[in-house]
Short mmCIF file of C-alpha atoms and ligand atoms in Angstrom, two decimals:
data_model
loop_
_atom_site.label_atom_id
_atom_site.label_comp_id
_atom_site.label_asym_id
_atom_site.label_seq_id
_atom_site.Cartn_x
_atom_site.Cartn_y
_atom_site.Cartn_z
CA UNK T 1 52.00 70.91 7.20
CA UNK T 2 54.98 68.51 6.55
CA UNK T 3 54.82 66.34 3.34
CA UNK T 4 54.07 62.33 2.75
CA UNK T 5 57.42 60.87 1.59
CA UNK T 6 57.57 57.99 -0.89
CA UNK T 7 59.73 55.00 0.05
CA UNK T 8 59.67 53.92 -3.78
CA UNK T 9 59.20 55.65 -6.55
CA UNK T 10 56.43 55.10 -9.82
CA UNK T 11 56.98 55.68 -13.27
CA UNK T 12 55.74 59.23 -14.24
CA UNK T 13 55.14 60.12 -17.90
CA UNK T 14 54.86 63.08 -19.80
CA UNK T 15 52.78 63.78 -22.52
CA UNK T 16 51.56 65.99 -25.08
CA UNK T 17 49.26 68.89 -25.70
CA UNK T 18 46.47 70.37 -23.72
CA UNK T 19 46.93 66.67 -21.52
CA UNK T 20 50.60 68.12 -21.59
CA UNK T 21 49.55 71.90 -20.19
CA UNK T 22 46.92 69.81 -17.60
CA UNK T 23 49.80 67.71 -16.08
CA UNK T 24 51.90 70.23 -15.03
CA UNK T 25 49.15 72.16 -13.27
CA UNK T 26 47.97 69.56 -11.31
CA UNK T 27 51.15 68.76 -9.96
CA UNK T 28 52.02 71.84 -8.70
CA UNK T 29 48.23 72.45 -7.39
CA UNK T 30 47.46 69.14 -6.48
CA UNK T 31 50.90 67.17 -5.76
CA UNK T 32 54.17 68.53 -5.01
CA UNK T 33 52.54 71.10 -1.84
CA UNK T 34 52.04 67.61 -0.70
CA UNK T 35 54.24 65.00 -1.55
CA UNK T 36 57.67 64.68 -1.68
CA UNK T 37 57.36 63.28 -4.77
CA UNK T 38 59.39 60.48 -5.42
CA UNK T 39 58.96 60.11 -9.77
CA UNK T 40 61.12 58.60 -12.66
CA UNK T 41 60.57 61.16 -15.34
CA UNK T 42 60.07 60.27 -18.32
CA UNK T 43 59.10 62.66 -21.53
CA UNK T 44 56.70 61.15 -24.05
CA UNK T 45 55.68 63.69 -26.03
CA UNK T 46 55.95 63.94 -29.48
CA UNK T 47 59.26 66.10 -30.00
CA UNK T 48 60.89 63.58 -27.35
CA UNK T 49 59.77 60.39 -28.98
CA UNK T 50 60.82 61.26 -32.77
CA UNK T 51 64.26 62.92 -30.88
CA UNK T 52 65.05 59.58 -29.47
CA UNK T 53 63.92 56.83 -32.09
CA UNK T 54 60.91 56.30 -29.35
CA UNK T 55 63.17 54.84 -27.42
CA UNK T 56 62.23 56.76 -23.99
CA UNK T 57 58.78 54.82 -24.69
CA UNK T 58 61.06 51.78 -24.24
CA UNK T 59 61.90 52.73 -21.21
CA UNK T 60 58.96 54.17 -20.09
CA UNK T 61 58.07 50.94 -20.10
CA UNK T 62 60.49 49.44 -18.51
CA UNK T 63 60.61 51.50 -15.24
CA UNK T 64 56.68 50.61 -15.27
CA UNK T 65 58.26 47.06 -14.86
CA UNK T 66 60.58 47.83 -12.58
CA UNK T 67 58.61 50.26 -10.29
CA UNK T 68 55.43 47.93 -10.52
CA UNK T 69 53.59 51.46 -10.37
CA UNK T 70 53.58 54.21 -13.72
CA UNK T 71 50.61 56.98 -14.02
CA UNK T 72 50.77 58.20 -18.13
CA UNK T 73 49.59 61.40 -19.48
CA UNK T 74 47.82 61.24 -23.07
CA UNK T 75 49.75 61.39 -25.70
CA UNK T 76 49.76 62.12 -29.61
CA UNK T 77 49.90 58.40 -32.48
CA UNK T 78 50.95 60.05 -35.06
CA UNK T 79 49.29 59.79 -38.56
CA UNK T 80 50.16 61.98 -41.46
CA UNK T 81 49.01 65.27 -41.05
CA UNK T 82 50.58 65.08 -37.69
CA UNK T 83 53.96 63.68 -38.98
CA UNK T 84 53.48 67.03 -41.31
CA UNK T 85 52.69 69.48 -37.79
CA UNK T 86 55.10 68.22 -35.72
CA UNK T 87 57.99 67.51 -38.64
CA UNK T 88 58.26 63.96 -37.38
CA UNK T 89 61.18 61.60 -38.69
CA UNK T 90 58.77 58.76 -38.81
CA UNK T 91 55.18 57.87 -38.34
CA UNK T 92 55.47 56.58 -34.68
CA UNK T 93 54.01 54.05 -32.72
CA UNK T 94 51.63 54.69 -30.23
CA UNK T 95 53.72 54.76 -27.16
CA UNK T 96 50.41 52.93 -25.21
CA UNK T 97 50.23 50.35 -27.75
CA UNK T 98 53.84 49.96 -27.60
CA UNK T 99 53.81 50.03 -23.51
CA UNK T 100 50.93 47.43 -23.45
CA UNK T 101 52.97 44.63 -25.32
CA UNK T 102 55.78 44.93 -23.58
CA UNK T 103 53.02 44.67 -20.49
CA UNK T 104 51.24 42.10 -21.06
CA UNK T 105 48.86 44.09 -19.42
CA UNK T 106 44.48 43.44 -19.62
CA UNK T 107 43.05 47.36 -19.20
CA UNK T 108 40.43 48.42 -17.45
CA UNK T 109 37.94 51.18 -17.69
CA UNK T 110 35.62 52.99 -15.26
CA UNK T 111 33.66 55.91 -15.53
CA UNK T 112 33.66 58.49 -12.69
CA UNK T 113 29.83 58.99 -11.97
CA UNK T 114 28.96 62.55 -10.96
CA UNK T 115 25.08 62.75 -9.87
CA UNK T 116 24.79 65.98 -11.22
CA UNK T 117 24.87 64.63 -14.65
CA UNK T 118 22.96 61.65 -15.02
CA UNK T 119 23.36 58.24 -16.61
CA UNK T 120 22.09 58.16 -19.98
CA UNK T 121 20.59 54.58 -19.41
CA UNK T 122 18.76 55.29 -16.14
CA UNK T 123 18.44 51.88 -13.87
CA UNK T 124 22.55 52.46 -14.39
CA UNK T 125 23.29 53.15 -10.10
CA UNK T 126 26.80 52.13 -9.76
CA UNK T 127 30.44 52.64 -12.66
CA UNK T 128 30.03 49.48 -15.08
CA UNK T 129 34.12 48.20 -15.80
CA UNK T 130 35.22 47.32 -19.52
CA UNK T 131 38.35 44.84 -18.87
CA UNK T 132 39.38 44.50 -22.46
CA UNK T 133 42.32 41.58 -23.55
CA UNK T 134 44.94 44.34 -24.69
CA UNK T 135 46.67 41.76 -27.05
CA UNK T 136 46.17 40.29 -30.16
CA UNK T 137 42.78 40.09 -32.55
CA UNK T 138 42.53 42.27 -35.17
CA UNK T 139 45.24 44.56 -33.98
CA UNK T 140 47.62 41.90 -34.82
CA UNK T 141 46.06 40.97 -37.43
CA UNK T 142 47.93 40.28 -41.67
CA UNK T 143 45.66 41.33 -44.63
CA UNK T 144 45.43 41.63 -47.77
CA UNK T 145 43.09 42.95 -50.52
CA UNK T 146 42.29 40.34 -52.46
CA UNK T 147 42.78 42.23 -55.91
CA UNK T 148 40.93 39.31 -58.50
CA UNK T 149 39.83 35.69 -58.68
CA UNK T 150 42.30 33.72 -56.71
CA UNK T 151 42.26 30.74 -53.54
CA UNK T 152 42.46 31.83 -50.58
CA UNK T 153 43.61 29.31 -47.93
CA UNK T 154 45.11 28.95 -43.59
CA UNK T 155 47.93 26.82 -43.37
CA UNK T 156 49.87 25.82 -40.34
CA UNK T 157 53.77 24.28 -40.92
CA UNK T 158 54.67 22.81 -37.10
CA UNK T 159 58.08 23.95 -35.13
CA UNK T 160 59.61 20.75 -37.77
CA UNK T 161 58.12 21.58 -41.03
CA UNK T 162 55.41 19.24 -41.48
CA UNK T 163 51.99 21.47 -43.17
CA UNK T 164 49.37 20.14 -40.45
CA UNK T 165 46.48 21.63 -41.51
CA UNK T 166 45.34 23.56 -44.42
CA UNK T 167 42.21 25.07 -44.74
CA UNK T 168 40.38 26.97 -48.03
CA UNK T 169 39.38 30.50 -46.62
CA UNK T 170 37.83 30.90 -49.44
CA UNK T 171 36.73 30.75 -53.92
CA UNK T 172 37.53 34.24 -54.34
CA UNK T 173 35.78 34.84 -57.76
CA UNK T 174 36.53 39.01 -57.73
CA UNK T 175 37.72 41.05 -55.72
CA UNK T 176 37.42 41.29 -51.94
CA UNK T 177 38.97 41.39 -48.52
CA UNK T 178 41.25 38.50 -46.43
CA UNK T 179 41.72 38.66 -43.58
CA UNK T 180 43.68 36.54 -40.80
CA UNK T 181 44.70 37.27 -37.04
CA UNK T 182 45.71 35.26 -33.88
CA UNK T 183 45.97 35.44 -29.41
CA UNK T 184 47.76 33.10 -27.54
CA UNK T 185 46.60 30.09 -25.18
CA UNK T 186 49.18 32.31 -22.47
CA UNK T 187 47.86 35.57 -23.04
CA UNK T 188 44.18 34.91 -22.82
CA UNK T 189 45.45 32.76 -19.43
CA UNK T 190 46.68 36.20 -18.07
CA UNK T 191 43.40 37.91 -19.02
CA UNK T 192 41.65 35.67 -17.56
CA UNK T 193 43.60 36.60 -14.15
CA UNK T 194 43.84 39.47 -14.60
CA UNK T 195 39.90 40.58 -14.25
CA UNK T 196 39.64 38.06 -11.56
CA UNK T 197 42.35 39.21 -9.65
CA UNK T 198 40.60 42.51 -9.98
CA UNK T 199 37.69 41.48 -9.19
CA UNK T 200 38.14 39.94 -6.29
CA UNK T 201 40.62 43.16 -5.01
CA UNK T 202 37.04 45.87 -5.60
CA UNK T 203 35.21 43.33 -4.69
CA UNK T 204 32.52 42.86 -8.13
CA UNK T 205 31.58 40.51 -10.28
CA UNK T 206 33.11 39.63 -13.40
CA UNK T 207 31.47 39.23 -16.57
CA UNK T 208 32.74 38.11 -20.14
CA UNK T 209 31.66 38.00 -23.35
CA UNK T 210 32.30 36.58 -25.84
CA UNK T 211 30.99 34.75 -29.45
CA UNK T 212 31.45 30.61 -28.49
CA UNK T 213 28.23 29.94 -30.92
CA UNK T 214 29.88 31.29 -34.17
CA UNK T 215 33.34 30.44 -33.95
CA UNK T 216 33.35 27.89 -32.85
CA UNK T 217 37.32 27.30 -32.41
CA UNK T 218 39.20 30.74 -31.74
CA UNK T 219 35.63 32.37 -28.95
CA UNK T 220 35.83 28.80 -27.85
CA UNK T 221 38.94 28.30 -27.25
CA UNK T 222 38.82 31.60 -25.04
CA UNK T 223 35.28 30.43 -23.10
CA UNK T 224 37.15 27.50 -22.38
CA UNK T 225 40.25 29.53 -20.49
CA UNK T 226 38.36 31.34 -18.59
CA UNK T 227 36.79 28.95 -17.64
CA UNK T 228 39.40 26.90 -16.20
CA UNK T 229 41.05 30.01 -14.67
CA UNK T 230 38.45 30.35 -12.76
CA UNK T 231 37.82 26.97 -11.76
CA UNK T 232 41.13 26.13 -10.65
CA UNK T 233 42.60 29.14 -9.70
CA UNK T 234 39.30 31.84 -8.34
CA UNK T 235 36.44 29.83 -7.14
CA UNK T 236 37.31 29.39 -3.99
CA UNK T 237 38.34 32.71 -2.83
CA UNK T 238 35.22 34.23 -5.51
CA UNK T 239 32.43 32.37 -3.41
CA UNK T 240 34.45 33.23 0.19
CA UNK T 241 33.42 36.77 -1.12
CA UNK T 242 30.16 36.67 -2.59
CA UNK T 243 31.38 37.15 -5.65
CA UNK T 244 30.02 35.19 -9.38
CA UNK T 245 31.92 34.37 -12.42
CA UNK T 246 29.20 34.10 -15.29
CA UNK T 247 29.99 33.86 -19.05
CA UNK T 248 27.10 34.89 -22.04
CA UNK T 249 26.91 35.94 -25.45
CA UNK T 250 28.22 39.16 -26.33
CA UNK T 251 24.29 39.82 -28.00
CA UNK T 252 23.11 38.48 -24.73
CA UNK T 253 25.29 40.16 -22.10
CA UNK T 254 25.78 43.69 -24.34
CA UNK T 255 21.39 44.00 -23.60
CA UNK T 256 21.47 43.22 -19.82
CA UNK T 257 24.27 45.86 -18.74
CA UNK T 258 21.72 47.89 -20.24
CA UNK T 259 18.84 46.88 -18.02
CA UNK T 260 21.75 46.01 -14.83
CA UNK T 261 21.93 48.62 -11.95
CA UNK T 262 26.06 47.88 -13.01
CA UNK T 263 28.75 47.61 -10.32
CA UNK T 264 29.90 44.23 -12.90
CA UNK T 265 33.76 43.97 -14.60
CA UNK T 266 33.04 43.26 -18.76
CA UNK T 267 35.42 41.74 -19.27
CA UNK T 268 35.71 41.44 -23.58
CA UNK T 269 37.87 40.79 -26.12
CA UNK T 270 40.14 43.47 -28.25
CA UNK T 271 37.96 44.82 -30.65
CA UNK T 272 34.38 44.87 -28.56
CA UNK T 273 36.97 46.04 -25.27
CA UNK T 274 37.86 48.90 -27.83
CA UNK T 275 33.92 49.68 -28.64
CA UNK T 276 31.97 48.78 -25.05
CA UNK T 277 34.04 51.16 -23.51
CA UNK T 278 34.10 54.01 -25.58
CA UNK T 279 29.93 53.03 -25.73
CA UNK T 280 29.27 52.90 -21.80
CA UNK T 281 31.43 56.50 -21.43
CA UNK T 282 29.64 57.53 -23.01
CA UNK T 283 26.54 56.95 -22.07
CA UNK T 284 27.72 57.13 -18.64
CA UNK T 285 27.71 61.08 -18.53
CA UNK T 286 30.42 62.08 -21.05
CA UNK T 287 34.23 60.90 -23.02
CA UNK T 288 36.49 62.58 -21.02
CA UNK T 289 35.33 61.55 -17.72
CA UNK T 290 36.55 58.26 -17.74
CA UNK T 291 39.64 56.19 -15.92
CA UNK T 292 42.03 53.82 -17.14
CA UNK T 293 44.31 51.65 -15.66
CA UNK T 294 46.23 48.76 -17.47
CA UNK T 295 47.13 45.87 -14.87
CA UNK T 296 50.07 43.13 -16.38
CA UNK T 297 49.55 39.70 -14.95
CA UNK T 298 52.64 40.03 -12.58
CA UNK T 299 51.57 43.32 -11.06
CA UNK T 300 52.41 45.73 -12.42
CA UNK T 301 50.13 48.87 -12.92
CA UNK T 302 50.05 51.56 -15.71
CA UNK T 303 47.29 54.50 -14.79
CA UNK T 304 46.27 57.47 -17.43
CA UNK T 305 42.80 58.42 -19.25
CA UNK T 306 41.14 57.70 -20.93
CA UNK T 307 40.74 61.10 -23.51
CA UNK T 308 43.28 62.18 -25.84
CA UNK T 309 45.20 65.26 -25.96
CA UNK T 310 42.12 67.67 -26.20
CA UNK T 311 44.40 69.33 -29.05
CA UNK T 312 41.33 71.60 -30.31
CA UNK T 313 41.62 73.32 -26.06
CA UNK T 314 45.02 73.16 -25.99
CA UNK T 315 44.81 75.97 -30.03
CA UNK T 316 42.68 77.81 -27.92
CA UNK T 317 45.35 77.50 -24.64
CA UNK T 318 47.96 78.18 -27.41
CA UNK T 319 45.56 82.16 -28.40
CA UNK T 320 45.34 82.84 -24.76
CA UNK T 321 41.26 82.48 -24.45
CA UNK T 322 40.29 80.69 -21.44
CA UNK T 323 39.43 77.09 -21.60
CA UNK T 324 37.89 75.00 -18.97
CA UNK T 325 38.73 71.40 -19.54
CA UNK T 326 38.19 68.46 -17.69
CA UNK T 327 41.35 67.38 -15.30
CA UNK T 328 38.74 64.35 -13.48
CA UNK T 329 40.25 61.18 -15.75
CA UNK T 330 43.95 62.87 -15.40
CA UNK T 331 43.97 63.42 -11.71
CA UNK T 332 42.12 59.99 -11.09
CA UNK T 333 45.62 58.96 -12.37
CA UNK T 334 47.67 60.51 -10.52
CA UNK T 335 45.32 58.96 -7.54
CA UNK T 336 45.31 55.44 -8.56
CA UNK T 337 49.21 55.99 -9.25
CA UNK T 338 49.81 57.28 -5.70
CA UNK T 339 47.23 54.90 -3.85
CA UNK T 340 49.26 51.85 -5.65
CA UNK T 341 51.94 52.97 -4.28
CA UNK T 342 51.22 53.43 -0.68
CA UNK T 343 49.70 49.61 -1.47
CA UNK T 344 52.29 47.99 -2.12
CA UNK T 345 54.46 49.78 0.32
CA UNK T 346 52.39 50.04 3.58
CA UNK T 347 52.58 53.55 3.23
CA UNK T 348 48.77 54.62 4.89
CA UNK T 349 49.93 58.42 4.35
CA UNK T 350 49.77 58.39 1.00
CA UNK T 351 47.42 56.17 0.36
CA UNK T 352 44.86 58.65 2.43
CA UNK T 353 46.19 61.45 -0.28
CA UNK T 354 45.49 59.72 -3.08
CA UNK T 355 41.94 58.85 -1.05
CA UNK T 356 41.23 62.84 -0.43
CA UNK T 357 42.49 63.98 -4.54
CA UNK T 358 40.32 61.72 -5.83
CA UNK T 359 37.13 63.21 -3.39
CA UNK T 360 38.79 66.81 -4.34
CA UNK T 361 37.57 66.94 -8.32
CA UNK T 362 34.58 64.71 -7.35
CA UNK T 363 33.02 67.29 -4.93
CA UNK T 364 34.16 70.39 -6.31
CA UNK T 365 31.77 69.12 -9.90
CA UNK T 366 29.37 67.67 -7.19
CA UNK T 367 29.38 71.82 -5.58
CA UNK T 368 28.34 72.69 -9.04
CA UNK T 369 32.12 73.92 -10.13
CA UNK T 370 31.63 71.92 -13.81
CA UNK T 371 34.21 72.54 -16.64
CA UNK T 372 32.37 73.05 -20.09
CA UNK T 373 31.88 69.07 -21.52
CA UNK T 374 29.95 68.16 -18.00
CA UNK T 375 28.61 71.79 -17.34
CA UNK T 376 26.47 70.91 -21.56
CA UNK T 377 24.80 67.88 -20.18
CA UNK T 378 23.65 69.03 -16.41
CA UNK T 379 20.42 70.76 -15.48
CA UNK T 380 21.51 74.96 -15.87
CA UNK T 381 20.34 75.27 -12.75
CA UNK T 382 22.95 73.29 -10.61
CA UNK T 383 26.12 74.82 -12.36
CA UNK T 384 27.28 77.42 -10.44
CA UNK T 385 30.25 77.93 -12.25
CA UNK T 386 32.21 76.82 -15.10
CA UNK T 387 35.91 77.82 -13.85
CA UNK T 388 38.86 78.28 -16.33
CA UNK T 389 41.91 75.83 -16.28
CA UNK T 390 43.24 78.24 -13.29
CA UNK T 391 40.41 78.66 -11.48
CA UNK T 392 39.59 74.50 -11.49
CA UNK T 393 42.40 73.58 -10.11
CA UNK T 394 42.72 76.46 -7.23
CA UNK T 395 39.48 75.61 -6.27
CA UNK T 396 40.50 70.97 -6.26
CA UNK T 397 43.31 72.37 -4.15
CA UNK T 398 41.28 74.43 -1.69
CA UNK T 399 39.14 70.84 -1.65
CA UNK T 400 41.52 68.95 -1.02
CA UNK T 401 43.57 71.07 1.48
CA UNK T 402 40.14 70.90 3.68
CA UNK T 403 39.96 67.23 3.33
CA UNK T 404 43.03 66.85 4.34
CA UNK T 405 43.24 68.66 7.60
CA UNK T 406 39.21 67.45 8.62
P1 LIG Z 1 40.83 63.81 -27.81
O1 LIG Z 1 41.90 64.37 -27.35
O2 LIG Z 1 40.14 62.70 -26.59
O3 LIG Z 1 39.12 64.48 -27.40
C1 LIG Z 1 38.23 63.90 -28.62
C2 LIG Z 1 37.11 65.32 -27.80
O4 LIG Z 1 36.35 65.12 -26.87
C3 LIG Z 1 37.73 66.52 -27.69
O5 LIG Z 1 37.68 67.10 -28.95
C4 LIG Z 1 36.49 67.08 -26.54
O6 LIG Z 1 35.59 67.46 -27.11
C5 LIG Z 1 36.06 65.87 -25.81
N1 LIG Z 1 36.98 65.41 -24.38
C6 LIG Z 1 38.86 64.83 -25.01
N2 LIG Z 1 38.85 64.11 -23.46
C7 LIG Z 1 38.51 65.89 -23.16
C8 LIG Z 1 38.53 66.61 -21.21
N3 LIG Z 1 39.91 66.28 -20.33
N4 LIG Z 1 38.25 67.86 -21.60
C9 LIG Z 1 37.22 68.60 -22.75
N5 LIG Z 1 36.85 67.34 -23.24
C10 LIG Z 1 37.53 66.47 -23.29
O7 LIG Z 1 41.01 62.16 -28.96
P2 LIG Z 1 40.87 62.77 -30.26
O8 LIG Z 1 40.87 64.33 -30.38
O9 LIG Z 1 40.96 61.62 -31.39
O10 LIG Z 1 43.10 63.26 -30.78
C11 LIG Z 1 42.79 63.68 -29.97
C12 LIG Z 1 45.17 63.65 -29.92
O11 LIG Z 1 45.23 62.47 -28.66
C13 LIG Z 1 45.57 62.48 -31.03
O12 LIG Z 1 46.42 63.05 -31.47
C14 LIG Z 1 45.14 60.35 -30.76
O13 LIG Z 1 46.02 60.14 -30.69
C15 LIG Z 1 45.28 61.24 -29.03
N6 LIG Z 1 45.25 60.21 -28.02
C16 LIG Z 1 45.64 60.10 -26.69
C17 LIG Z 1 45.26 58.60 -26.01
C18 LIG Z 1 45.60 58.35 -25.28
O14 LIG Z 1 47.48 58.31 -24.95
N7 LIG Z 1 45.55 57.06 -24.42
C19 LIG Z 1 43.90 58.35 -26.28
C20 LIG Z 1 43.36 58.64 -27.56
C21 LIG Z 1 44.00 59.99 -28.01
P3 LIG Z 1 35.08 69.19 -27.18
O15 LIG Z 1 35.86 69.71 -29.23
O16 LIG Z 1 33.79 68.92 -28.26
O17 LIG Z 1 35.47 69.92 -26.01
MG1 LIG Z 2 38.38 53.56 -28.91
#
């Protein structure tokens, strides 16, 4: 079979540990035999980031901006233990944080559902997508451990040096904690645009939640800006597509989502999205089955699996023991990136290949060949085999070949 050609390149961001091993296997078995892969390769392994003083991460993010599409493997975010383990010069920043800051994007997370693994919430029929604002709030907060009695104030000085606001936060009589956080109108507006654009793309409703009854300036601003973007830029397109936008308090939405059948985009502020995406993933079946795409307001897309480097599997693999890691979210990331490249280039063959690629993985799982994490969750009568990584990818390749020649 002739390999599918790619007009333009994608940025390929390789990573660490077990997911790095899987990355190579996925390419060898599922991509390179079928596609004349056109990618700009960036090695984001912890060793390469350490060697380049993290310049490689910045180069990779720039490549995503230039090429508009990237696919990323899971990477280590170093802590003190990792610094010792890998003899690092420094505790390098999370690559995801660097990339998100450079792309100013919104992260959309959607679980992959398999009929053999029933969601914990029995009324969920369709996947729920969490759209997480990836800028500001506690992730860019300034904090202070208050040592003892004293007054904490919030002061704003305008660019001409005039103090325009001063409020007492608290009069401390003893030790405590203090935090100041911020967000920007332009970032909130692009968050709203990303959510509505993505919703039109996948034809789903948007639910946005915050706590504007308590946070009368901060969360209220989010609510008003979302409504403004919707009314001015998206209302008519939503009406034409039969889609809806609704705002509600976060506790109200949390309760409604549990009673829904799913199939909507739940837009969340940064911290809410961090928590809710893990909750939705676990309740949908399993953490490793979560896909993730970072969408920037100017139309750049970075696809990845939401899980980490699966370090415990890596240690077993290095000891030569068989491991059964779930590859579906990483395969979905490749499929997502290739599909988007196909859409942008008008490359039907590439889009068709990407569809077959994600279907092949799901089909193999549906047939009862499940990686260990899901094998544990399904009815034993429905489990045919729990294949180790090499065999699992081989099964997926066979299915992919069948789908492509159909
Ligand atoms: P993790 O790698 O996601 O693994 C946590 C646990 O989830 C694993 O021990 C495993 O459970 C299960 N799991 C995750 N992915 C799986 C898969 N594909 N197949 C089967 N089981 C899977 O998270 P972590 O252990 O907290 O973090 C490890 C490293 O990854 C850290 O250095 C962290 O910085 C990094 N990380 C990177 C990203 C990213 O790049 N996006 C995200 C999160 C974490 P069992 O032990 O029960 O098998
Ligand atoms: Mg989280």
